[in-house]
mmCIF file of C-alpha atoms in Angstrom:
data_model
loop_
_atom_site.group_PDB
_atom_site.id
_atom_site.type_symbol
_atom_site.label_atom_id
_atom_site.label_comp_id
_atom_site.label_asym_id
_atom_site.label_seq_id
_atom_site.Cartn_x
_atom_site.Cartn_y
_atom_site.Cartn_z
ATOM 1 C CA MET A 1 20.817 -9.828 43.191
ATOM 2 C CA SER A 2 17.276 -8.611 42.631
ATOM 3 C CA PRO A 3 14.526 -11.181 43.270
ATOM 4 C CA ALA A 4 12.947 -10.038 40.004
ATOM 5 C CA ALA A 5 16.073 -10.774 37.988
ATOM 6 C CA GLY A 6 14.683 -14.023 36.617
ATOM 7 C CA PHE A 7 11.426 -12.539 35.405
ATOM 8 C CA LYS A 8 10.895 -11.274 31.893
ATOM 9 C CA THR A 9 8.897 -8.130 31.455
ATOM 10 C CA PRO A 10 5.907 -8.594 29.160
ATOM 11 C CA THR A 11 6.420 -7.357 25.643
ATOM 12 C CA LYS A 12 4.182 -4.589 24.410
ATOM 13 C CA PRO A 13 1.663 -6.025 21.961
ATOM 14 C CA HIS A 14 1.904 -4.731 18.418
ATOM 15 C CA PRO A 15 -1.364 -3.278 17.082
ATOM 16 C CA LEU A 16 -2.776 -5.061 14.060
ATOM 17 C CA PRO A 17 -2.296 -3.119 10.833
ATOM 18 C CA ARG A 18 -5.274 -1.088 9.629
ATOM 19 C CA ALA A 19 -6.466 -1.795 6.112
ATOM 20 C CA LEU A 20 -9.306 -0.346 4.077
ATOM 21 C CA THR A 21 -12.371 -2.538 3.650
ATOM 22 C CA LEU A 22 -13.576 -3.409 0.156
ATOM 23 C CA ASP A 23 -16.323 -0.778 0.421
ATOM 24 C CA GLN A 24 -13.746 1.818 1.481
ATOM 25 C CA VAL A 25 -11.495 0.893 -1.450
ATOM 26 C CA ARG A 26 -14.473 1.354 -3.784
ATOM 27 C CA THR A 27 -15.155 4.768 -2.243
ATOM 28 C CA LEU A 28 -11.518 5.731 -2.789
ATOM 29 C CA VAL A 29 -11.511 4.598 -6.422
ATOM 30 C CA VAL A 30 -14.770 6.432 -7.196
ATOM 31 C CA TYR A 31 -13.399 9.619 -5.641
ATOM 32 C CA LEU A 32 -10.086 9.436 -7.523
ATOM 33 C CA ARG A 33 -11.836 8.802 -10.831
ATOM 34 C CA GLY A 34 -14.061 11.829 -10.273
ATOM 35 C CA GLN A 35 -11.201 14.334 -9.942
ATOM 36 C CA ASP A 36 -9.982 16.417 -12.884
ATOM 37 C CA GLY A 37 -6.655 17.983 -13.790
ATOM 38 C CA ARG A 38 -3.014 17.012 -14.064
ATOM 39 C CA ARG A 39 -2.321 17.177 -10.314
ATOM 40 C CA ALA A 40 -5.388 15.055 -9.572
ATOM 41 C CA GLN A 41 -4.245 12.483 -12.148
ATOM 42 C CA ARG A 42 -0.803 12.400 -10.505
ATOM 43 C CA ASP A 43 -2.349 11.978 -7.060
ATOM 44 C CA ALA A 44 -4.559 9.138 -8.286
ATOM 45 C CA ALA A 45 -1.639 7.356 -9.959
ATOM 46 C CA MET A 46 0.467 7.692 -6.816
ATOM 47 C CA LEU A 47 -2.195 6.444 -4.407
ATOM 48 C CA LEU A 48 -3.216 3.588 -6.698
ATOM 49 C CA THR A 49 0.423 2.517 -6.960
ATOM 50 C CA GLY A 50 0.469 2.343 -3.180
ATOM 51 C CA LEU A 51 -2.737 0.319 -3.231
ATOM 52 C CA TYR A 52 -1.812 -2.084 -6.046
ATOM 53 C CA ALA A 53 1.922 -2.474 -5.376
ATOM 54 C CA GLY A 54 2.285 -1.899 -1.622
ATOM 55 C CA LEU A 55 5.140 0.589 -1.987
ATOM 56 C CA ARG A 56 6.297 2.657 0.970
ATOM 57 C CA ALA A 57 5.960 6.455 0.834
ATOM 58 C CA ALA A 58 9.723 6.843 0.386
ATOM 59 C CA GLU A 59 9.682 4.322 -2.475
ATOM 60 C CA LEU A 60 6.841 6.150 -4.214
ATOM 61 C CA ALA A 61 8.668 9.454 -3.818
ATOM 62 C CA SER A 62 11.960 8.172 -5.253
ATOM 63 C CA LEU A 63 10.493 6.064 -8.067
ATOM 64 C CA ARG A 64 11.693 7.019 -11.573
ATOM 65 C CA TRP A 65 10.379 5.891 -14.934
ATOM 66 C CA PRO A 66 13.395 3.699 -15.833
ATOM 67 C CA ALA A 67 12.390 1.498 -12.875
ATOM 68 C CA VAL A 68 8.830 1.100 -14.178
ATOM 69 C CA ASP A 69 8.390 -1.435 -16.961
ATOM 70 C CA VAL A 70 4.733 -1.074 -17.867
ATOM 71 C CA ALA A 71 4.975 -3.462 -20.830
ATOM 72 C CA GLY A 72 6.782 -6.057 -18.721
ATOM 73 C CA ALA A 73 4.423 -5.431 -15.792
ATOM 74 C CA VAL A 74 7.091 -4.863 -13.157
ATOM 75 C CA ILE A 75 8.344 -2.098 -10.871
ATOM 76 C CA ASN A 76 11.968 -2.431 -9.825
ATOM 77 C CA ILE A 77 12.801 -1.063 -6.390
ATOM 78 C CA ARG A 78 16.575 -0.594 -6.357
ATOM 79 C CA LEU A 79 16.995 -0.173 -2.610
ATOM 80 C CA SER A 80 14.250 -0.519 -0.033
ATOM 81 C CA LYS A 81 14.082 0.182 3.691
ATOM 82 C CA MET A 82 15.949 -3.092 4.302
ATOM 83 C CA ASN A 83 18.734 -2.105 1.836
ATOM 84 C CA LYS A 84 17.615 -4.784 -0.580
ATOM 85 C CA GLY A 85 16.219 -4.474 -4.066
ATOM 86 C CA ARG A 86 13.051 -6.160 -5.223
ATOM 87 C CA ALA A 87 10.757 -6.438 -8.212
ATOM 88 C CA VAL A 88 7.025 -5.862 -7.755
ATOM 89 C CA LYS A 89 4.478 -7.083 -10.283
ATOM 90 C CA VAL A 90 2.330 -4.386 -11.863
ATOM 91 C CA HIS A 91 -1.389 -5.196 -11.862
ATOM 92 C CA GLY A 92 -3.126 -4.723 -15.208
ATOM 93 C CA GLU A 93 -5.297 -1.887 -13.874
ATOM 94 C CA LEU A 94 -2.270 -0.103 -12.449
ATOM 95 C CA ALA A 95 -0.396 -0.492 -15.740
ATOM 96 C CA LYS A 96 -3.173 1.434 -17.523
ATOM 97 C CA VAL A 97 -3.168 4.166 -14.864
ATOM 98 C CA LEU A 98 0.615 4.581 -15.040
ATOM 99 C CA ALA A 99 0.692 4.576 -18.840
ATOM 100 C CA SER A 100 -1.961 7.295 -18.942
ATOM 101 C CA TRP A 101 -0.188 9.367 -16.281
ATOM 102 C CA ARG A 102 3.153 9.092 -18.086
ATOM 103 C CA ILE A 103 1.620 10.740 -21.159
ATOM 104 C CA ALA A 104 -0.122 13.443 -19.114
ATOM 105 C CA GLN A 105 3.019 14.121 -17.075
ATOM 106 C CA GLY A 106 5.112 14.753 -20.196
ATOM 107 C CA LEU A 107 8.467 15.038 -18.424
ATOM 108 C CA GLY A 108 10.531 12.457 -20.290
ATOM 109 C CA ASP A 109 11.780 8.934 -19.755
ATOM 110 C CA THR A 110 14.002 9.547 -16.719
ATOM 111 C CA ALA A 111 11.760 11.818 -14.647
ATOM 112 C CA PRO A 112 10.555 10.960 -11.153
ATOM 113 C CA VAL A 113 7.278 9.122 -11.714
ATOM 114 C CA PHE A 114 5.117 11.303 -9.479
ATOM 115 C CA SER A 115 6.751 14.675 -10.113
ATOM 116 C CA LEU A 116 4.813 17.582 -11.595
ATOM 117 C CA ASP A 117 7.844 19.663 -12.555
ATOM 118 C CA GLY A 118 10.761 17.252 -13.000
ATOM 119 C CA ARG A 119 11.994 17.570 -9.423
ATOM 120 C CA PRO A 120 11.677 14.573 -7.063
ATOM 121 C CA ILE A 121 8.902 14.810 -4.506
ATOM 122 C CA GLN A 122 9.553 14.262 -0.810
ATOM 123 C CA PRO A 123 8.065 11.258 1.022
ATOM 124 C CA ASN A 124 5.917 13.571 3.140
ATOM 125 C CA ARG A 125 4.214 14.744 -0.078
ATOM 126 C CA VAL A 126 2.719 11.255 -0.394
ATOM 127 C CA GLY A 127 1.342 11.564 3.126
ATOM 128 C CA LYS A 128 -0.072 15.028 2.421
ATOM 129 C CA VAL A 129 -1.891 13.767 -0.665
ATOM 130 C CA ALA A 130 -3.309 10.839 1.305
ATOM 131 C CA ARG A 131 -4.471 13.159 4.107
ATOM 132 C CA ARG A 132 -6.151 15.504 1.623
ATOM 133 C CA VAL A 133 -8.058 12.593 0.104
ATOM 134 C CA ALA A 134 -8.903 11.314 3.591
ATOM 135 C CA LEU A 135 -10.468 14.679 4.469
ATOM 136 C CA ALA A 136 -12.443 14.732 1.231
ATOM 137 C CA THR A 137 -13.762 11.186 1.559
ATOM 138 C CA GLY A 138 -13.892 10.537 5.301
ATOM 139 C CA LEU A 139 -11.703 7.475 4.814
ATOM 140 C CA PRO A 140 -9.016 6.492 7.383
ATOM 141 C CA LEU A 141 -6.397 6.919 4.696
ATOM 142 C CA THR A 142 -2.629 7.262 5.012
ATOM 143 C CA ALA A 143 0.194 6.146 2.746
ATOM 144 C CA HIS A 144 0.858 3.242 5.098
ATOM 145 C CA VAL A 145 -2.806 2.225 5.200
ATOM 146 C CA LEU A 146 -2.577 1.715 1.429
ATOM 147 C CA ARG A 147 0.388 -0.601 1.974
ATOM 148 C CA HIS A 148 -1.543 -2.498 4.652
ATOM 149 C CA THR A 149 -4.541 -2.710 2.330
ATOM 150 C CA PHE A 150 -2.410 -4.193 -0.450
ATOM 151 C CA ALA A 151 -1.005 -6.869 1.864
ATOM 152 C CA THR A 152 -4.271 -7.722 3.594
ATOM 153 C CA HIS A 153 -6.357 -8.106 0.444
ATOM 154 C CA ALA A 154 -3.605 -9.887 -1.492
ATOM 155 C CA LEU A 155 -3.519 -12.530 1.240
ATOM 156 C CA ARG A 156 -7.313 -12.698 1.502
ATOM 157 C CA ARG A 157 -7.546 -13.420 -2.197
ATOM 158 C CA GLY A 158 -5.272 -16.396 -1.880
ATOM 159 C CA GLY A 159 -1.921 -14.702 -2.234
ATOM 160 C CA ASN A 160 1.085 -16.761 -1.237
ATOM 161 C CA LEU A 161 2.542 -15.511 2.063
ATOM 162 C CA TYR A 162 6.107 -15.724 0.739
ATOM 163 C CA ALA A 163 5.244 -13.876 -2.486
ATOM 164 C CA VAL A 164 3.411 -11.095 -0.624
ATOM 165 C CA SER A 165 6.331 -10.812 1.795
ATOM 166 C CA LYS A 166 8.735 -10.355 -1.118
ATOM 167 C CA ALA A 167 6.464 -7.781 -2.768
ATOM 168 C CA LEU A 168 6.423 -5.781 0.471
ATOM 169 C CA GLY A 169 10.191 -5.998 0.826
ATOM 170 C CA HIS A 170 10.008 -7.708 4.212
ATOM 171 C CA SER A 171 13.198 -9.391 5.354
ATOM 172 C CA GLN A 172 11.361 -12.028 7.415
ATOM 173 C CA LEU A 173 8.060 -13.837 6.947
ATOM 174 C CA ARG A 174 6.952 -13.010 10.487
ATOM 175 C CA GLN A 175 6.706 -9.356 9.417
ATOM 176 C CA THR A 176 4.065 -10.376 6.884
ATOM 177 C CA GLU A 177 2.271 -12.871 9.129
ATOM 178 C CA ILE A 178 0.739 -9.992 11.106
ATOM 179 C CA TYR A 179 -1.575 -9.433 8.137
ATOM 180 C CA LEU A 180 -2.898 -12.959 8.581
ATOM 181 C CA ALA A 181 -3.665 -12.133 12.211
ATOM 182 C CA ALA A 182 -5.464 -8.982 11.080
ATOM 183 C CA ASP A 183 -7.504 -11.026 8.638
ATOM 184 C CA GLU A 184 -8.552 -13.407 11.410
ATOM 185 C CA ALA A 185 -9.637 -10.463 13.566
ATOM 186 C CA ASP A 186 -11.691 -9.015 10.701
ATOM 187 C CA SER A 187 -13.422 -12.356 10.160
ATOM 188 C CA ALA A 188 -14.675 -12.593 13.754
ATOM 189 C CA PRO A 189 -17.869 -10.513 13.244
ATOM 190 C CA ALA A 190 -18.744 -12.569 10.176
ATOM 191 C CA VAL A 191 -18.337 -15.809 12.103
ATOM 192 C CA ASP A 192 -20.357 -14.463 15.055
ATOM 193 C CA SER A 193 -23.159 -13.445 12.706
ATOM 194 C CA LEU A 194 -23.806 -17.038 11.638
ATOM 195 C CA PRO A 195 -27.169 -18.319 12.932
ATOM 196 C CA PRO A 196 -27.646 -21.004 15.602
ATOM 197 C CA LEU A 197 -27.980 -24.600 14.410
ATOM 198 C CA ASP A 198 -31.785 -24.476 14.443
ATOM 199 C CA SER A 199 -32.001 -21.223 12.488
ATOM 200 C CA TRP A 200 -30.226 -21.998 9.219
#
Protein backbone atom coordinates (compact mmCIF):
# COMPACT_ATOMS: atom_id res chain seq x y z
CA MET A 1 0.00 0.00 0.00
CA SER A 2 1.32 3.43 -0.90
CA PRO A 3 2.39 5.62 2.04
CA ALA A 4 0.52 8.47 0.37
CA ALA A 5 -2.75 6.54 0.27
CA GLY A 6 -4.18 8.39 3.26
CA PHE A 7 -3.47 11.85 1.91
CA LYS A 8 -5.98 13.87 -0.05
CA THR A 9 -4.71 15.86 -2.96
CA PRO A 10 -5.56 19.56 -2.70
CA THR A 11 -8.52 20.64 -4.75
CA LYS A 12 -7.94 23.20 -7.46
CA PRO A 13 -9.36 26.54 -6.34
CA HIS A 14 -12.22 27.88 -8.42
CA PRO A 15 -11.62 31.40 -9.77
CA LEU A 16 -14.10 34.00 -8.57
CA PRO A 17 -16.62 34.98 -11.23
CA ARG A 18 -15.89 38.19 -13.14
CA ALA A 19 -18.62 40.81 -13.12
CA LEU A 20 -18.81 44.25 -14.66
CA THR A 21 -18.44 47.19 -12.29
CA LEU A 22 -21.19 49.80 -12.11
CA ASP A 23 -19.12 52.16 -14.28
CA GLN A 24 -18.64 49.38 -16.84
CA VAL A 25 -22.37 48.65 -16.87
CA ARG A 26 -23.02 52.35 -17.51
CA THR A 27 -20.53 52.29 -20.38
CA LEU A 28 -22.30 49.27 -21.85
CA VAL A 29 -25.75 50.85 -21.58
CA VAL A 30 -24.57 54.12 -23.16
CA TYR A 31 -22.99 52.21 -26.05
CA LEU A 32 -26.08 50.06 -26.67
CA ARG A 33 -28.38 53.09 -26.61
CA GLY A 34 -26.18 54.85 -29.16
CA GLN A 35 -26.47 52.14 -31.83
CA ASP A 36 -29.01 52.34 -34.65
CA GLY A 37 -30.82 49.75 -36.75
CA ARG A 38 -32.84 46.59 -36.29
CA ARG A 39 -29.84 44.33 -35.67
CA ALA A 40 -28.43 46.75 -33.10
CA GLN A 41 -31.81 46.85 -31.33
CA ARG A 42 -31.86 43.04 -31.27
CA ASP A 43 -28.32 42.91 -29.90
CA ALA A 44 -29.17 45.43 -27.18
CA ALA A 45 -32.31 43.54 -26.17
CA MET A 46 -30.39 40.27 -26.02
CA LEU A 47 -27.48 41.60 -23.96
CA LEU A 48 -29.76 43.52 -21.60
CA THR A 49 -31.81 40.36 -21.04
CA GLY A 50 -28.59 38.66 -20.02
CA LEU A 51 -27.78 41.56 -17.71
CA TYR A 52 -31.23 41.96 -16.13
CA ALA A 53 -32.33 38.31 -16.02
CA GLY A 54 -29.08 36.34 -15.76
CA LEU A 55 -29.97 33.94 -18.58
CA ARG A 56 -27.37 31.60 -20.03
CA ALA A 57 -26.38 31.97 -23.70
CA ALA A 58 -28.27 28.79 -24.60
CA GLU A 59 -31.38 30.08 -22.81
CA LEU A 60 -31.22 33.40 -24.65
CA ALA A 61 -30.81 31.59 -27.97
CA SER A 62 -33.78 29.26 -27.42
CA LEU A 63 -36.14 31.81 -25.86
CA ARG A 64 -39.46 32.27 -27.72
CA TRP A 65 -42.11 34.92 -27.24
CA PRO A 66 -44.72 32.60 -25.66
CA ALA A 67 -42.28 32.20 -22.75
CA VAL A 68 -42.01 35.97 -22.26
CA ASP A 69 -44.88 37.59 -20.39
CA VAL A 70 -44.03 41.27 -20.53
CA ALA A 71 -47.31 42.35 -18.92
CA GLY A 72 -46.91 39.80 -16.14
CA ALA A 73 -43.20 40.63 -15.81
CA VAL A 74 -41.90 37.08 -16.06
CA ILE A 75 -39.74 34.95 -18.36
CA ASN A 76 -40.45 31.24 -18.21
CA ILE A 77 -37.47 28.98 -18.85
CA ARG A 78 -38.93 25.58 -19.72
CA LEU A 79 -35.74 23.56 -19.32
CA SER A 80 -32.42 24.89 -18.09
CA LYS A 81 -28.94 23.41 -17.90
CA MET A 82 -30.03 21.46 -14.81
CA ASN A 83 -33.10 20.04 -16.64
CA LYS A 84 -35.41 22.10 -14.47
CA GLY A 85 -37.77 24.89 -15.40
CA ARG A 86 -37.86 28.24 -13.68
CA ALA A 87 -39.55 31.61 -13.83
CA VAL A 88 -37.43 34.76 -13.86
CA LYS A 89 -38.85 38.16 -12.97
CA VAL A 90 -38.63 40.79 -15.69
CA HIS A 91 -37.26 44.13 -14.49
CA GLY A 92 -39.31 47.16 -15.51
CA GLU A 93 -36.51 48.53 -17.70
CA LEU A 94 -36.10 45.19 -19.45
CA ALA A 95 -39.86 44.95 -20.03
CA LYS A 96 -39.74 48.23 -21.99
CA VAL A 97 -36.74 47.06 -24.03
CA LEU A 98 -38.39 43.74 -24.89
CA ALA A 99 -41.73 45.34 -25.76
CA SER A 100 -40.00 47.77 -28.11
CA TRP A 101 -37.91 45.01 -29.71
CA ARG A 102 -40.97 42.81 -30.24
CA ILE A 103 -42.57 45.53 -32.36
CA ALA A 104 -39.37 46.21 -34.31
CA GLN A 105 -38.75 42.49 -34.86
CA GLY A 106 -42.19 41.98 -36.41
CA LEU A 107 -42.01 38.19 -36.66
CA GLY A 108 -45.16 37.15 -34.83
CA ASP A 109 -46.12 35.79 -31.44
CA THR A 110 -44.27 32.46 -31.59
CA ALA A 111 -40.94 33.57 -33.06
CA PRO A 112 -37.61 33.11 -31.30
CA VAL A 113 -37.17 36.30 -29.28
CA PHE A 114 -33.76 37.27 -30.64
CA SER A 115 -34.15 36.08 -34.23
CA LEU A 116 -33.87 38.48 -37.16
CA ASP A 117 -35.47 36.18 -39.73
CA GLY A 118 -37.70 33.75 -37.83
CA ARG A 119 -35.04 31.07 -37.47
CA PRO A 120 -33.61 30.32 -34.00
CA ILE A 121 -30.15 31.69 -33.33
CA GLN A 122 -27.35 29.48 -32.03
CA PRO A 123 -25.89 30.01 -28.54
CA ASN A 124 -22.55 31.01 -30.05
CA ARG A 125 -24.33 33.96 -31.73
CA VAL A 126 -24.85 35.43 -28.26
CA GLY A 127 -21.13 35.12 -27.60
CA LYS A 128 -20.27 36.71 -30.95
CA VAL A 129 -22.50 39.70 -30.23
CA ALA A 130 -20.93 40.10 -26.79
CA ARG A 131 -17.41 39.92 -28.26
CA ARG A 132 -18.26 42.52 -30.91
CA VAL A 133 -19.51 44.90 -28.22
CA ALA A 134 -16.45 44.12 -26.09
CA LEU A 135 -14.17 45.15 -28.97
CA ALA A 136 -16.13 48.35 -29.54
CA THR A 137 -16.18 49.38 -25.88
CA GLY A 138 -13.04 47.86 -24.39
CA LEU A 139 -15.17 46.10 -21.79
CA PRO A 140 -14.33 42.55 -20.56
CA LEU A 141 -17.66 41.38 -21.88
CA THR A 142 -18.90 37.86 -22.56
CA ALA A 143 -22.35 36.31 -22.32
CA HIS A 144 -21.33 34.68 -19.05
CA VAL A 145 -19.94 37.92 -17.63
CA LEU A 146 -23.45 39.37 -18.02
CA ARG A 147 -24.82 36.47 -15.99
CA HIS A 148 -22.15 37.02 -13.33
CA THR A 149 -22.95 40.73 -13.31
CA PHE A 150 -26.65 40.04 -12.75
CA ALA A 151 -25.91 37.75 -9.79
CA THR A 152 -23.24 39.93 -8.20
CA HIS A 153 -25.19 43.18 -8.31
CA ALA A 154 -28.50 41.56 -7.34
CA LEU A 155 -26.83 40.28 -4.18
CA ARG A 156 -25.03 43.57 -3.52
CA ARG A 157 -28.33 45.40 -3.64
CA GLY A 158 -29.78 43.21 -0.95
CA GLY A 159 -31.08 40.36 -3.04
CA ASN A 160 -32.01 37.22 -1.17
CA LEU A 161 -29.44 34.46 -1.79
CA TYR A 162 -32.16 31.84 -2.29
CA ALA A 163 -34.13 34.04 -4.71
CA VAL A 164 -31.02 34.87 -6.77
CA SER A 165 -30.09 31.19 -6.82
CA LYS A 166 -33.52 30.31 -8.20
CA ALA A 167 -33.34 33.08 -10.81
CA LEU A 168 -30.00 31.69 -12.00
CA GLY A 169 -31.35 28.15 -12.14
CA HIS A 170 -28.76 26.83 -9.69
CA SER A 171 -29.55 23.46 -8.16
CA GLN A 172 -27.64 24.20 -4.94
CA LEU A 173 -27.11 27.37 -2.92
CA ARG A 174 -23.35 26.81 -2.79
CA GLN A 175 -23.25 27.51 -6.54
CA THR A 176 -24.59 30.99 -5.83
CA GLU A 177 -22.51 31.61 -2.71
CA ILE A 178 -19.41 32.13 -4.87
CA TYR A 179 -20.87 35.51 -5.82
CA LEU A 180 -20.82 36.50 -2.16
CA ALA A 181 -17.13 35.59 -2.05
CA ALA A 182 -16.55 37.71 -5.15
CA ASP A 183 -18.32 40.61 -3.50
CA GLU A 184 -16.07 40.33 -0.45
CA ALA A 185 -12.99 40.37 -2.68
CA ASP A 186 -14.24 43.47 -4.50
CA SER A 187 -14.83 45.26 -1.20
CA ALA A 188 -11.23 44.81 -0.01
CA PRO A 189 -9.79 47.90 -1.78
CA ALA A 190 -12.61 50.03 -0.38
CA VAL A 191 -11.93 48.82 3.14
CA ASP A 192 -8.17 49.34 2.74
CA SER A 193 -8.76 52.89 1.54
CA LEU A 194 -10.33 53.93 4.84
CA PRO A 195 -8.10 56.38 6.76
CA PRO A 196 -6.26 55.63 10.01
CA LEU A 197 -8.07 56.45 13.26
CA ASP A 198 -6.39 59.86 13.58
CA SER A 199 -7.17 60.91 10.01
CA TRP A 200 -10.97 60.75 9.82
